[in-house]
Backbone as a ProteinNet text record, in pm:
[ID]
protein_1_A
[PRIMARY]
XXXXXXXXXXXXXXXXXXXXXXXXXXXXXXXXXXXXXXXXXXXXXXXXXXXXXXXXXXXXXXXXXXXXXXXXXXXXXXXXXXXXXXXXXXXXXXXXXXXXXXXX
[TERTIARY]
2069.2	2064.8	2204	2228.1	2352.7	2323	2420.4	2403.5	2472.4	2401.5	2458.5	2473.5	2593.7	2620.7	2665.5	2600.1	2638.5	2656.7	2753.8	2764	2669.8	2576.1	2478.1	2468	2418.6	2398.9	2276.3	2295.3	2185.9	2140.6	2023.6	1975	1947.5	1923.1	1896.7	2022.5	2138.6	2264	2346.7	2316.1	2393.6	2528	2545.7	2672.8	2647.6	2754.4	2745.8	2748.2	2670.3	2661.2	2628.6	2658	2623.1	2471.3	2425.5	2284.6	2278.8	2198.2	2197.3	2073.8	2097.7	1990	2019.4	1915	1927	1886	1972.1	1945.2	1957.3	1890.4	1900.2	1940.1	2037	2079.9	2028	1994.7	1944.5	1977.1	1969.4	1990	1856.6	1835.5	1714.4	1738.5	1640.6	1651.2	1764.1	1805.2	1916	2051.9	2051.3	2176.8	2224.7	2145.8	2183.7	2158.4	2252	2240.8	2159.6	2066.7	1983.7	1987.3	1959.8	1948.6	1811.4	1758.4	1628.9	1647.8	1601.4	1608	1496.1	1535.1	1439.1	1391.6	1484	1447.9	1545.2	1491.4	1572.1	1579.2	1691.4	1708.3	1721.4	1800.9	1821.1	1941.9	1940.2	2049.1	2026.7	2125.6	2121.6	2250.5	2253.6	2379.1	2432.6	2348	2396	2452.9	2447	2502.5	2624.8	2720.9	2839.4	2815.2	2885.6	2865.4	2880	2974.9	2991.9	2870.1	2809.1	2688.1	2574.6	2559.3	2453.1	2477.9	2604.2	2637.8	2597.7	2625.4	2585.5	2433.2	2363.8	2217.4	2164.6	2221.8	2178.7	2199.8	2312.5	2339.7	2235.8	2203.4	2103.4	1965.5	1931.6	1802.7	1797.3	1909	1915	1889.1	1955	1932.8	1787.2	1731.6	1591.9	1499.4	1527.3	1444.9	1456.3	1577.7	1598.6	1532.9	1517.4	1462.2	1329.6	1258.4	1134.8	1023.7	1027.9	923.2	956.9	1072.2	1118.3	1121.4	1054.9	1061.4	1197.5	1237.6	1365.1	1479.3	1573.7	1689.2	1788.4	1808.9	1903.9	1834.8	1878.6	1828.2	1867.2	1802.8	1830.9	1980.9	2029.1	2168	2267.7	2224.3	2317.6	2339.7	2279.2	2295.4	2414.7	2485.4	2602.6	2572.2	2446.7	2408.5	2404.6	2438.7	2421.8	2272.7	2235.7	2095.2	2045	2124.9	2086.1	2069.3	2163.9	2155.1	2032.3	2000.6	1883.3	1754.5	1749.2	1632.3	1617.4	1728.9	1723.7	1681.5	1736.1	1701.1	1551.6	1495.5	1351.5	1270.3	1314.4	1243.1	1247.8	1363.8	1375.7	1292.1	1290.1	1209.5	1062	1015.1	874.9	844.7	937.7	919.1	910.8	997	993.3	861.7	812.9	683.2	571.3	571.8	465.8	463.5	580.1	587.8	567.4	550.5	528.7	654.1	771.6	897.4	933.2	883.6	902.4	769.3	755.7	635	674.5	597.7	625.8	528.1	436.2	339.8	405.7	351.2	406.9	351.2
4755.6	4898.4	4948.4	5067.7	5132.4	5277.8	5341.8	5480.3	5572.4	5676.7	5784.3	5902.6	5958	6070.8	6189	6302.3	6426	6534	6620.3	6738.5	6843	6887	6987.1	7093.7	7209.3	7317.9	7286.9	7285.3	7262.2	7398.5	7441.8	7575.1	7585	7472.8	7474.8	7510.2	7468.8	7495.6	7605	7636.3	7736.1	7684.6	7552.3	7491.6	7375.6	7334.9	7213.3	7093.3	6993.6	6872.9	6754.5	6632.5	6514.1	6497.9	6470	6443.1	6299.9	6217	6073	6029.8	5936.8	5870.5	5721.2	5641	5496.5	5469.3	5402.3	5374.8	5225.6	5185.5	5047.9	5053.2	4974.8	4967.8	4838.6	4846.4	4728.6	4742.2	4632.6	4632.1	4607.3	4680	4656.7	4539.5	4509.1	4393.4	4408.5	4531.2	4554.8	4553.6	4540.8	4537.2	4672	4777.3	4909.7	4921	4983.8	5000.3	5125.6	5111.7	5223.1	5226.3	5343	5357.9	5412.3	5363.8	5407.5	5456.1	5576.9	5626.4	5558.8	5479.9	5409.2	5499.7	5579.9	5669.9	5786.2	5907.5	6025.2	6036.8	5998.9	6010.3	6156.3	6229	6370.8	6392.8	6503.2	6536.1	6462.7	6390.8	6322.5	6357.3	6473.6	6518.6	6426.9	6345.3	6258.5	6126.4	6102.7	5979.6	6010	5920.9	5929.5	5844.9	5875.4	5798.3	5647.2	5602.6	5458.8	5398.2	5472.6	5423.3	5408.1	5505.6	5498.4	5380.1	5353.2	5237.3	5107.2	5096	4975.3	4961.5	5073	5071.1	5024.5	5075.4	5034.6	4885	4833	4688.4	4607.4	4652.5	4582.3	4589	4703	4715.4	4626	4612.2	4522.5	4378.9	4336.6	4200.6	4182	4282.6	4273.2	4261.7	4339.1	4333.4	4197.3	4145.9	4017.7	3902.2	3913.9	3805.4	3844.2	3938.6	3990.6	3887.2	3781.4	3678.8	3562.1	3567.8	3454.9	3483.4	3586.1	3619.9	3676.2	3664	3718.7	3628.5	3687.3	3611.5	3587.9	3689.3	3680.9	3717.1	3660	3705.2	3851.3	3913.4	4053.2	4076.4	4189.1	4234.9	4157	4073.7	3999.4	4067.3	4184.6	4254.3	4349.1	4358.5	4443.9	4590.2	4624	4763.2	4794.6	4918	4964.4	4987.2	5010.4	5036.9	5159.2	5264.8	5387.1	5360.1	5286.8	5254.2	5169	5076.4	4991.4	5074.3	5176.3	5264.9	5341.2	5391.5	5460.1	5363.5	5242.1	5142.8	5113.3	5097.8	5071.4	5189.9	5309.6	5429.4	5438.9	5411.8	5415.9	5305.6	5187.3	5076.2	5115.8	5174.5	5216.2	5326	5417.8	5522.4	5461.8	5362.1	5298.3	5224.6	5158	5090.4	5191.4	5300.4	5401.2	5467.9	5486.3	5551.5	5453.2	5325	5225.4	5189.7	5220.3	5189	5042.1	4977.3	4833.8	4775.4	4647.3	4579.1	4453.2	4421.4	4300.1	4188.9	4212.1	4107.4	4001.8	3881.9	3768.9	3769.9
8693.4	8706.2	8739.7	8697.3	8734.4	8768.5	8829.5	8873.4	8774.5	8736.2	8657.3	8751.3	8759.4	8848.7	8764.7	8785.1	8718.2	8822.9	8802	8886.1	8828.7	8910.5	8868.6	8975.5	8934.8	9029.8	9114.5	9244.7	9338.5	9389.9	9346.6	9385.5	9535.2	9600.2	9744.5	9824.1	9772.6	9843.8	9778.1	9652.4	9579.6	9531.9	9530	9489.7	9394.6	9326.8	9247	9340.2	9304.3	9387.2	9297.1	9342.8	9263.2	9252.4	9130	9102.1	9051.8	9116.2	9089.1	9011.3	8919.1	8845.6	8843	8858.3	8837	8693.2	8619.8	8479.1	8452.3	8347.9	8300.7	8154.3	8115.7	7976.3	7915	7787.5	7717.3	7569.1	7498.3	7353.4	7284.1	7175	7097.2	7001.3	6917.4	6828.3	6727	6700	6606.4	6675.2	6808	6881.6	6930.9	6908.8	6956.9	7107	7176.4	7321.2	7352.2	7444.9	7491.1	7643.3	7698.1	7843.2	7876.6	7984.9	8034.2	8177.1	8205.2	8342.3	8420.6	8518.9	8602.4	8715.3	8769.2	8878.6	8885	8887.9	8917.3	9068.4	9124.2	9268.8	9306.2	9229.7	9256.8	9345.7	9418	9509.6	9641.1	9686	9816.1	9889	9955.2	10016.1	10125.6	10184.7	10293.4	10241.8	10110.1	10053.3	9968.4	9974.1	9889.4	9763.8	9653.9	9530.7	9548.9	9630.2	9652.4	9722	9811.9	9878.8	9778.1	9688.9	9588	9495.3	9464.5	9381.1	9450.2	9579.5	9654.7	9658.5	9675.9	9678	9542.9	9434.2	9299.8	9279	9326.1	9313.9	9391.7	9512.5	9593.6	9528.1	9468.5	9399.8	9276.8	9208.5	9092.8	9136	9243.6	9295.5	9336.9	9401.7	9445.2	9324.9	9219.6	9099.6	9031.9	9020.1	8952.4	9026.5	9157	9238.4	9303.1	9242	9302.3	9311.5	9231.8	9233.7	9326.3	9392.1	9473	9621.8	9666.7	9808.8	9842.9	9964.5	10009.2	9964.8	9892.7	9846.1	9958.8	10040.1	10150.5	10280.5	10389.7	10518.5	10541.1	10636.1	10670.3	10686.7	10640.9	10654.4	10568.7	10477.1	10393.1	10258	10236.4	10109.7	10110.3	10222	10231.4	10255.7	10275.4	10298.1	10446.6	10478.5	10615.8	10639.9	10762.7	10795.2	10718.1	10714.1	10642.4	10493.1	10433.7	10291.3	10262.3	10351.9	10333.8	10335	10420.9	10425.2	10293.7	10240.4	10111.5	10001.1	10002	9900.2	9902.8	10020.9	10032.2	9981	10014.9	9967.6	9815.4	9755.6	9609.4	9544.3	9605	9553	9549	9657.4	9663.8	9562	9539.9	9438.5	9298.9	9270.2	9138.5	9117.7	9221.2	9211.7	9188.7	9265.2	9255.9	9118.6	9058.5	8927.9	8812.8	8844.5	8740.5	8662.6	8716.9	8648.6	8659.2	8763.1	8780.4	8824.1	8806.5	8850.4	8926	9025.6	9104	9071.9	8979.5	8946.7	8859.3	8865.8	8789.1	8649.5
[MASK]
++++++++++++++++++++++++++++++++++++++++++++++++++++++++++++++++++++++++++++++++++++++++++++++++++++++++

């Protein structure tokens, strides 16, 4: 997964602000590249773009190793406590929306 960041008008603040999406890129059988929006995060004024990038990397690792239990002990993913809370919230949203599955 990677983060797509766009500056968009945030009607709640009346200003332009970063709008975040988690996307996954893949190639079809013909070799054409496509992107799939995995999660519209939206406006997160308390997060900086670099933090969202770290969260996306941690979510990618979690997705790749979802069938193997915990890959790293607590705090070994490089995320702060706040970033870890956001990552968990985004993970649960992706599960609830059916964007990812944890079944084998």
